[in-house]
């Protein structure tokens, strides 16, 4: 699997702590694409597994002009065997998805899945988050995507917002996947400053939990199944790419600040140099046996598939069984068919449960 990081944004969302940089004209975009193609050539031998998924994330990939996006796709076809790719996703903001852009995107004959950053269908909330689109633009983007031939569409929503009403909108059948994230206040973001200054008051934990359950009920009524803390899909439409992160499949990350994992080692790239449009591997970490085990706990317990006892190293099984018992007793974990599976309530506490089990 391959992840391509596109670092450009029109402007920073108040809650965002990911690496991004302003879209400073065609020259900087062209420099970035040149650097990305060079990285593909250098690292073409690192992806030892059959490539089944490709994901363009960011940043805002839909900010790339279609000719530059075509150059990237051509590079992937040249330097990697993408003939077996089952799912190729590109993230997009609603305001970018004009009919012309979507037709051009479809004309690349590469992407078969869109992930649209809707975040909210309340214009006041969108202004709070510093989003550039309106609720109407978000709905139009979905309609435009279908008209252009895209029928596998994921949308992102954020809950944990002040005064957020219970979701009531009907999702069309082309929306096959929803990612619903609890708003978190990341240090160094504009939102953190606004909260610290008392300009924004976010709901307390009890209200966030209420909103979480409201989102779950809404999506269940719409025909979606929850398969990870923040992810819901219609039957047969789980994100294949993201699911492989959770089962710790090796992947190659391309682009500035992108991360890679080869099964034993994690490495991450530096940010992009604005003058040269280049970046390099900034650091790497060789995982210890304990690191790998802790990651297994953290990722598996965030999913409704849970943690398979067979995936646990033999030396940890007895200790794990004892440590899991309190969570089974309180109804957060169910042990069934050789798996520790979090309940709906347990998913809310997945990170805390995993941390308590770390070695």
CSV table of C-alpha atoms in Angstrom, one decimal:
chain,number,residue,atom,x,y,z
A,1,UNK,CA,0.0,0.0,0.0
A,2,UNK,CA,1.1,3.5,-0.8
A,3,UNK,CA,0.3,6.8,0.9
A,4,UNK,CA,1.0,10.1,-1.0
A,5,UNK,CA,1.1,13.2,1.2
A,6,UNK,CA,0.0,16.4,-0.5
A,7,UNK,CA,0.9,19.2,1.8
A,8,UNK,CA,-0.9,22.2,0.4
A,9,UNK,CA,-4.0,24.0,2.0
A,10,UNK,CA,-5.7,27.2,1.1
A,11,UNK,CA,-5.8,28.0,4.8
A,12,UNK,CA,-5.3,26.1,8.1
A,13,UNK,CA,-8.4,24.7,9.9
A,14,UNK,CA,-8.5,25.8,13.5
A,15,UNK,CA,-8.2,22.2,14.8
A,16,UNK,CA,-5.6,20.9,12.4
A,17,UNK,CA,-2.2,19.8,13.8
A,18,UNK,CA,-1.0,18.0,10.6
A,19,UNK,CA,1.8,19.3,8.5
A,20,UNK,CA,0.7,21.5,5.7
A,21,UNK,CA,1.8,24.7,3.9
A,22,UNK,CA,0.0,27.4,2.0
A,23,UNK,CA,-0.7,26.9,-1.6
A,24,UNK,CA,1.7,29.5,-2.9
A,25,UNK,CA,1.1,29.3,-6.6
A,26,UNK,CA,1.9,26.9,-9.5
A,27,UNK,CA,5.7,27.1,-9.1
A,28,UNK,CA,5.7,25.6,-5.6
A,29,UNK,CA,3.2,23.0,-6.6
A,30,UNK,CA,5.4,22.0,-9.6
A,31,UNK,CA,8.5,21.9,-7.4
A,32,UNK,CA,6.6,19.6,-5.0
A,33,UNK,CA,5.6,17.2,-7.9
A,34,UNK,CA,9.1,17.2,-9.2
A,35,UNK,CA,10.3,16.2,-5.7
A,36,UNK,CA,7.6,13.6,-5.4
A,37,UNK,CA,8.6,12.0,-8.7
A,38,UNK,CA,12.2,11.9,-7.6
A,39,UNK,CA,11.3,10.2,-4.4
A,40,UNK,CA,9.3,7.6,-6.3
A,41,UNK,CA,12.3,6.7,-8.4
A,42,UNK,CA,14.6,6.5,-5.4
A,43,UNK,CA,12.2,4.4,-3.3
A,44,UNK,CA,10.6,2.2,-6.0
A,45,UNK,CA,12.2,-1.0,-4.5
A,46,UNK,CA,11.0,-0.4,-1.0
A,47,UNK,CA,7.4,-1.7,-1.4
A,48,UNK,CA,7.9,-5.4,-1.3
A,49,UNK,CA,4.2,-6.4,-1.1
A,50,UNK,CA,1.6,-6.3,-3.8
A,51,UNK,CA,0.1,-2.9,-3.9
A,52,UNK,CA,-3.6,-3.1,-3.4
A,53,UNK,CA,-4.4,0.4,-2.1
A,54,UNK,CA,-3.2,3.9,-2.8
A,55,UNK,CA,-4.3,6.9,-0.7
A,56,UNK,CA,-3.7,10.6,-1.5
A,57,UNK,CA,-4.1,12.6,1.8
A,58,UNK,CA,-3.0,15.9,3.1
A,59,UNK,CA,-3.2,18.8,3.3
A,60,UNK,CA,-5.7,19.1,0.4
A,61,UNK,CA,-5.0,16.9,-2.6
A,62,UNK,CA,-7.9,18.4,-4.5
A,63,UNK,CA,-5.9,21.7,-4.6
A,64,UNK,CA,-3.5,20.1,-7.1
A,65,UNK,CA,-4.3,21.2,-10.7
A,66,UNK,CA,-5.3,18.3,-12.9
A,67,UNK,CA,-2.1,18.3,-15.0
A,68,UNK,CA,0.1,18.0,-11.9
A,69,UNK,CA,-2.1,15.3,-10.5
A,70,UNK,CA,-1.8,13.5,-13.8
A,71,UNK,CA,2.0,13.7,-13.5
A,72,UNK,CA,1.9,12.0,-10.1
A,73,UNK,CA,-0.4,9.2,-11.3
A,74,UNK,CA,1.9,8.7,-14.3
A,75,UNK,CA,4.8,8.4,-11.9
A,76,UNK,CA,3.1,5.8,-9.8
A,77,UNK,CA,2.4,3.8,-12.9
A,78,UNK,CA,6.0,4.1,-14.0
A,79,UNK,CA,7.8,3.3,-10.8
A,80,UNK,CA,5.4,0.9,-9.1
A,81,UNK,CA,3.2,-2.0,-10.1
A,82,UNK,CA,-0.2,-0.6,-9.5
A,83,UNK,CA,-2.0,-3.0,-11.8
A,84,UNK,CA,-3.5,-4.9,-8.8
A,85,UNK,CA,-4.8,-1.8,-6.9
A,86,UNK,CA,-8.3,-2.4,-5.7
A,87,UNK,CA,-8.9,1.0,-4.0
A,88,UNK,CA,-7.4,4.3,-4.9
A,89,UNK,CA,-8.7,7.2,-2.7
A,90,UNK,CA,-8.2,10.9,-3.0
A,91,UNK,CA,-9.1,13.4,-0.2
A,92,UNK,CA,-10.9,16.5,-1.4
A,93,UNK,CA,-12.6,19.6,0.0
A,94,UNK,CA,-16.1,20.3,-1.2
A,95,UNK,CA,-15.3,23.7,-2.7
A,96,UNK,CA,-12.8,22.2,-5.0
A,97,UNK,CA,-15.1,19.6,-6.5
A,98,UNK,CA,-16.6,21.4,-9.4
A,99,UNK,CA,-18.1,19.5,-12.2
A,100,UNK,CA,-15.1,20.2,-14.5
A,101,UNK,CA,-12.6,19.1,-11.9
A,102,UNK,CA,-14.4,15.9,-11.1
A,103,UNK,CA,-14.7,15.0,-14.8
A,104,UNK,CA,-11.0,15.5,-15.1
A,105,UNK,CA,-10.3,13.4,-12.1
A,106,UNK,CA,-12.4,10.6,-13.5
A,107,UNK,CA,-10.6,11.0,-16.8
A,108,UNK,CA,-7.3,9.9,-15.0
A,109,UNK,CA,-8.8,6.4,-14.8
A,110,UNK,CA,-7.1,5.8,-11.5
A,111,UNK,CA,-9.1,7.0,-8.5
A,112,UNK,CA,-12.2,4.9,-7.7
A,113,UNK,CA,-13.0,6.4,-4.2
A,114,UNK,CA,-13.4,10.0,-3.0
A,115,UNK,CA,-13.0,11.1,0.7
A,116,UNK,CA,-14.8,14.5,1.1
A,117,UNK,CA,-14.1,16.7,4.1
A,118,UNK,CA,-17.6,17.8,4.9
A,119,UNK,CA,-17.0,18.1,8.7
A,120,UNK,CA,-20.4,19.7,9.4
A,121,UNK,CA,-23.6,20.6,7.6
A,122,UNK,CA,-24.1,23.6,9.9
A,123,UNK,CA,-22.7,26.8,8.4
A,124,UNK,CA,-21.9,28.3,11.8
A,125,UNK,CA,-19.9,25.3,12.8
A,126,UNK,CA,-18.0,25.4,9.5
A,127,UNK,CA,-17.0,29.1,10.2
A,128,UNK,CA,-15.9,28.1,13.7
A,129,UNK,CA,-13.6,25.4,12.1
A,130,UNK,CA,-12.3,27.9,9.5
A,131,UNK,CA,-13.6,25.8,6.7
A,132,UNK,CA,-14.0,27.5,3.3
A,133,UNK,CA,-17.2,25.7,2.1
A,134,UNK,CA,-20.8,25.9,3.1
A,135,UNK,CA,-23.2,23.1,3.8
A,136,UNK,CA,-24.8,23.6,0.4
A,137,UNK,CA,-21.4,23.3,-1.3
A,138,UNK,CA,-20.8,20.0,0.5
A,139,UNK,CA,-24.1,18.6,-0.7
A,140,UNK,CA,-23.4,19.9,-4.2
A,141,UNK,CA,-20.0,18.2,-4.2
A,142,UNK,CA,-21.5,14.8,-3.5
A,143,UNK,CA,-24.0,15.3,-6.4
A,144,UNK,CA,-21.3,16.5,-8.7
A,145,UNK,CA,-19.2,13.5,-7.9
A,146,UNK,CA,-22.0,11.1,-8.7
A,147,UNK,CA,-22.6,12.9,-12.0
A,148,UNK,CA,-18.9,12.5,-12.8
A,149,UNK,CA,-19.2,8.7,-12.2
A,150,UNK,CA,-18.0,8.3,-8.6
A,151,UNK,CA,-20.2,6.0,-6.6
A,152,UNK,CA,-17.8,5.1,-3.7
A,153,UNK,CA,-17.7,8.2,-1.6
A,154,UNK,CA,-16.6,8.7,2.0
A,155,UNK,CA,-17.5,11.8,4.0
A,156,UNK,CA,-15.9,13.2,7.2
A,157,UNK,CA,-17.8,14.6,10.0
A,158,UNK,CA,-16.7,16.1,13.3
A,159,UNK,CA,-18.6,15.9,16.6
A,160,UNK,CA,-17.9,17.3,20.0
A,161,UNK,CA,-18.8,20.7,18.8
A,162,UNK,CA,-20.6,23.2,21.0
A,163,UNK,CA,-24.4,23.0,20.6
A,164,UNK,CA,-24.2,20.4,17.9
A,165,UNK,CA,-27.7,19.1,17.0
A,166,UNK,CA,-28.5,15.4,16.6
A,167,UNK,CA,-27.8,14.4,13.0
A,168,UNK,CA,-30.9,14.0,10.8
A,169,UNK,CA,-29.7,14.3,7.2
A,170,UNK,CA,-30.4,11.4,4.9
A,171,UNK,CA,-27.2,10.1,3.2
A,172,UNK,CA,-27.6,9.0,-0.4
A,173,UNK,CA,-26.5,5.5,-1.4
A,174,UNK,CA,-23.4,6.8,-3.1
A,175,UNK,CA,-22.1,7.8,0.3
A,176,UNK,CA,-20.7,4.4,1.3
A,177,UNK,CA,-18.5,5.4,4.2
A,178,UNK,CA,-18.4,7.9,7.0
A,179,UNK,CA,-15.5,8.9,9.3
A,180,UNK,CA,-16.8,10.7,12.4
A,181,UNK,CA,-14.2,12.2,14.6
A,182,UNK,CA,-14.4,13.7,18.1
A,183,UNK,CA,-13.0,17.2,18.0
A,184,UNK,CA,-9.7,17.3,19.9
A,185,UNK,CA,-7.8,20.3,21.0
A,186,UNK,CA,-4.2,19.8,19.7
A,187,UNK,CA,-1.5,22.0,21.2
A,188,UNK,CA,-0.3,24.8,18.9
A,189,UNK,CA,-3.5,25.0,16.9
A,190,UNK,CA,-5.7,28.0,16.5
A,191,UNK,CA,-8.4,26.2,18.3
A,192,UNK,CA,-6.2,25.6,21.3
A,193,UNK,CA,-5.5,29.4,21.5
A,194,UNK,CA,-9.2,30.2,21.2
A,195,UNK,CA,-10.1,27.8,24.0
A,196,UNK,CA,-7.3,29.0,26.1
A,197,UNK,CA,-8.4,32.6,25.7
A,198,UNK,CA,-12.0,31.7,26.5
A,199,UNK,CA,-13.3,32.6,23.0
A,200,UNK,CA,-14.5,29.1,22.3
A,201,UNK,CA,-16.2,26.9,24.9
A,202,UNK,CA,-16.3,23.2,24.0
A,203,UNK,CA,-18.7,20.7,25.4
A,204,UNK,CA,-17.7,18.5,28.4
A,205,UNK,CA,-17.1,14.8,28.3
A,206,UNK,CA,-20.7,13.8,29.0
A,207,UNK,CA,-22.0,15.9,26.1
A,208,UNK,CA,-19.3,14.5,23.8
A,209,UNK,CA,-20.3,10.9,24.7
A,210,UNK,CA,-24.0,11.9,24.1
A,211,UNK,CA,-23.0,13.1,20.6
A,212,UNK,CA,-21.0,10.0,19.9
A,213,UNK,CA,-24.0,7.8,20.7
A,214,UNK,CA,-26.3,10.1,18.6
A,215,UNK,CA,-23.9,9.7,15.6
A,216,UNK,CA,-23.9,5.9,16.1
A,217,UNK,CA,-27.7,5.7,16.1
A,218,UNK,CA,-28.0,8.0,13.1
A,219,UNK,CA,-25.6,6.0,11.0
A,220,UNK,CA,-27.0,2.7,12.1
A,221,UNK,CA,-30.4,3.9,10.9
A,222,UNK,CA,-28.8,4.9,7.6
A,223,UNK,CA,-27.5,1.4,7.1
A,224,UNK,CA,-23.9,1.8,8.3
A,225,UNK,CA,-22.0,-0.5,10.5
A,226,UNK,CA,-19.3,0.8,12.9
A,227,UNK,CA,-16.0,-1.0,12.3
A,228,UNK,CA,-13.6,1.3,14.1
A,229,UNK,CA,-13.9,3.9,16.8
A,230,UNK,CA,-14.4,6.7,14.2
A,231,UNK,CA,-15.3,4.8,11.0
A,232,UNK,CA,-18.6,3.5,9.7
A,233,UNK,CA,-19.4,1.7,6.4
A,234,UNK,CA,-22.2,0.3,4.4
A,235,UNK,CA,-21.7,-3.5,4.1
A,236,UNK,CA,-18.7,-4.3,1.9
A,237,UNK,CA,-17.4,-0.7,1.9
A,238,UNK,CA,-14.9,-0.5,4.7
A,239,UNK,CA,-11.9,1.5,3.8
A,240,UNK,CA,-9.4,-1.1,2.6
A,241,UNK,CA,-6.5,1.3,3.0
A,242,UNK,CA,-7.1,2.4,6.5
A,243,UNK,CA,-8.0,-1.1,7.6
A,244,UNK,CA,-4.5,-2.1,6.7
A,245,UNK,CA,-3.1,0.5,9.1
A,246,UNK,CA,-5.0,-1.1,11.9
A,247,UNK,CA,-3.8,-4.6,11.2
A,248,UNK,CA,-0.2,-3.2,10.8
A,249,UNK,CA,0.3,-4.0,7.2
A,250,UNK,CA,3.6,-2.4,5.8
A,251,UNK,CA,3.2,0.7,3.7
A,252,UNK,CA,5.2,3.2,1.8
A,253,UNK,CA,4.7,6.9,2.6
A,254,UNK,CA,5.7,9.4,-0.1
A,255,UNK,CA,5.9,13.2,0.2
A,256,UNK,CA,7.0,15.7,2.8
A,257,UNK,CA,6.3,14.6,6.4
A,258,UNK,CA,4.9,11.2,5.2
A,259,UNK,CA,5.4,8.1,7.4
A,260,UNK,CA,6.4,4.6,6.3
A,261,UNK,CA,6.3,1.2,8.0
A,262,UNK,CA,8.1,-2.0,6.7
A,263,UNK,CA,6.9,-4.3,9.5
A,264,UNK,CA,9.8,-3.7,11.8
A,265,UNK,CA,10.8,-0.1,11.3
A,266,UNK,CA,9.0,3.2,11.1
A,267,UNK,CA,10.4,6.2,9.3
A,268,UNK,CA,9.2,9.6,8.5
A,269,UNK,CA,10.1,12.4,6.1
A,270,UNK,CA,11.1,15.9,6.8
A,271,UNK,CA,8.9,18.9,5.8
A,272,UNK,CA,9.4,20.3,2.3
A,273,UNK,CA,12.1,22.9,1.7
A,274,UNK,CA,10.4,25.9,0.2
A,275,UNK,CA,13.3,26.9,-2.0
A,276,UNK,CA,14.2,23.5,-3.6
A,277,UNK,CA,10.9,21.6,-3.2
A,278,UNK,CA,12.8,18.7,-1.7
A,279,UNK,CA,12.6,16.6,1.5
A,280,UNK,CA,14.4,13.6,2.9
A,281,UNK,CA,14.0,10.9,5.5
A,282,UNK,CA,14.1,12.8,8.8
A,283,UNK,CA,14.2,10.0,11.3
A,284,UNK,CA,13.5,6.3,11.8
A,285,UNK,CA,12.7,4.0,14.6
A,286,UNK,CA,13.3,0.3,14.9
A,287,UNK,CA,10.5,-1.2,16.9
A,288,UNK,CA,11.3,-3.4,19.8
A,289,UNK,CA,9.2,-6.5,20.6
A,290,UNK,CA,7.4,-4.5,23.3
A,291,UNK,CA,6.7,-1.6,20.8
A,292,UNK,CA,5.2,-4.0,18.3
A,293,UNK,CA,3.0,-5.7,20.9
A,294,UNK,CA,1.8,-2.3,22.3
A,295,UNK,CA,1.0,-1.1,18.8
A,296,UNK,CA,-1.0,-4.4,18.2
A,297,UNK,CA,-3.1,-3.6,21.3
A,298,UNK,CA,-3.6,0.0,20.4
A,299,UNK,CA,-4.8,-0.7,16.8
A,300,UNK,CA,-6.8,-3.9,17.3
A,301,UNK,CA,-8.8,-2.6,20.2
A,302,UNK,CA,-10.0,0.4,18.2
A,303,UNK,CA,-11.8,-2.0,15.8
A,304,UNK,CA,-15.0,-4.0,16.1
A,305,UNK,CA,-13.0,-7.1,14.9
A,306,UNK,CA,-11.0,-6.7,18.2
A,307,UNK,CA,-7.8,-8.5,19.2
A,308,UNK,CA,-7.3,-12.1,18.1
A,309,UNK,CA,-5.7,-14.2,20.8
A,310,UNK,CA,-3.8,-16.0,18.1
A,311,UNK,CA,-2.0,-12.7,17.2
A,312,UNK,CA,-0.7,-12.3,20.7
A,313,UNK,CA,2.8,-13.6,21.4
A,314,UNK,CA,2.7,-16.8,23.5
A,315,UNK,CA,4.6,-15.1,26.4
A,316,UNK,CA,1.9,-12.4,26.8
A,317,UNK,CA,-1.3,-14.5,26.6
A,318,UNK,CA,-1.7,-15.4,30.3
A,319,UNK,CA,-0.9,-11.9,31.5
A,320,UNK,CA,-3.3,-10.4,28.9
A,321,UNK,CA,-6.1,-12.7,29.9
A,322,UNK,CA,-5.8,-11.6,33.5
A,323,UNK,CA,-5.5,-7.9,32.7
A,324,UNK,CA,-8.5,-8.0,30.4
A,325,UNK,CA,-10.9,-9.5,33.0
A,326,UNK,CA,-11.9,-6.2,34.6
A,327,UNK,CA,-12.9,-4.8,31.2
A,328,UNK,CA,-14.9,-8.0,30.5
A,329,UNK,CA,-16.6,-7.7,33.9
A,330,UNK,CA,-17.7,-4.1,33.3
A,331,UNK,CA,-19.0,-4.8,29.8
A,332,UNK,CA,-16.4,-2.9,27.8
A,333,UNK,CA,-14.9,-6.1,26.3
A,334,UNK,CA,-16.4,-9.4,25.2
A,335,UNK,CA,-14.3,-12.5,24.7
A,336,UNK,CA,-15.8,-14.5,21.8
A,337,UNK,CA,-14.5,-17.0,19.3
A,338,UNK,CA,-10.9,-16.4,20.4
A,339,UNK,CA,-11.1,-12.6,20.2
A,340,UNK,CA,-11.3,-9.7,22.7
A,341,UNK,CA,-13.9,-7.5,21.1
A,342,UNK,CA,-14.8,-4.0,22.4
A,343,UNK,CA,-18.4,-3.2,22.9
A,344,UNK,CA,-19.9,0.1,21.7
A,345,UNK,CA,-19.1,1.5,25.2
A,346,UNK,CA,-15.7,-0.1,25.2
A,347,UNK,CA,-14.8,1.6,21.9
A,348,UNK,CA,-15.1,4.9,23.7
A,349,UNK,CA,-12.4,3.8,26.1
A,350,UNK,CA,-10.2,1.8,23.6
A,351,UNK,CA,-7.1,4.0,23.9
A,352,UNK,CA,-7.2,3.9,27.7
A,353,UNK,CA,-7.8,0.1,27.8
A,354,UNK,CA,-4.9,-0.4,25.4
A,355,UNK,CA,-2.6,1.9,27.4
A,356,UNK,CA,-3.4,0.0,30.6
A,357,UNK,CA,-2.3,-3.3,28.9
A,358,UNK,CA,1.0,-2.0,27.6
A,359,UNK,CA,4.2,-3.7,28.6
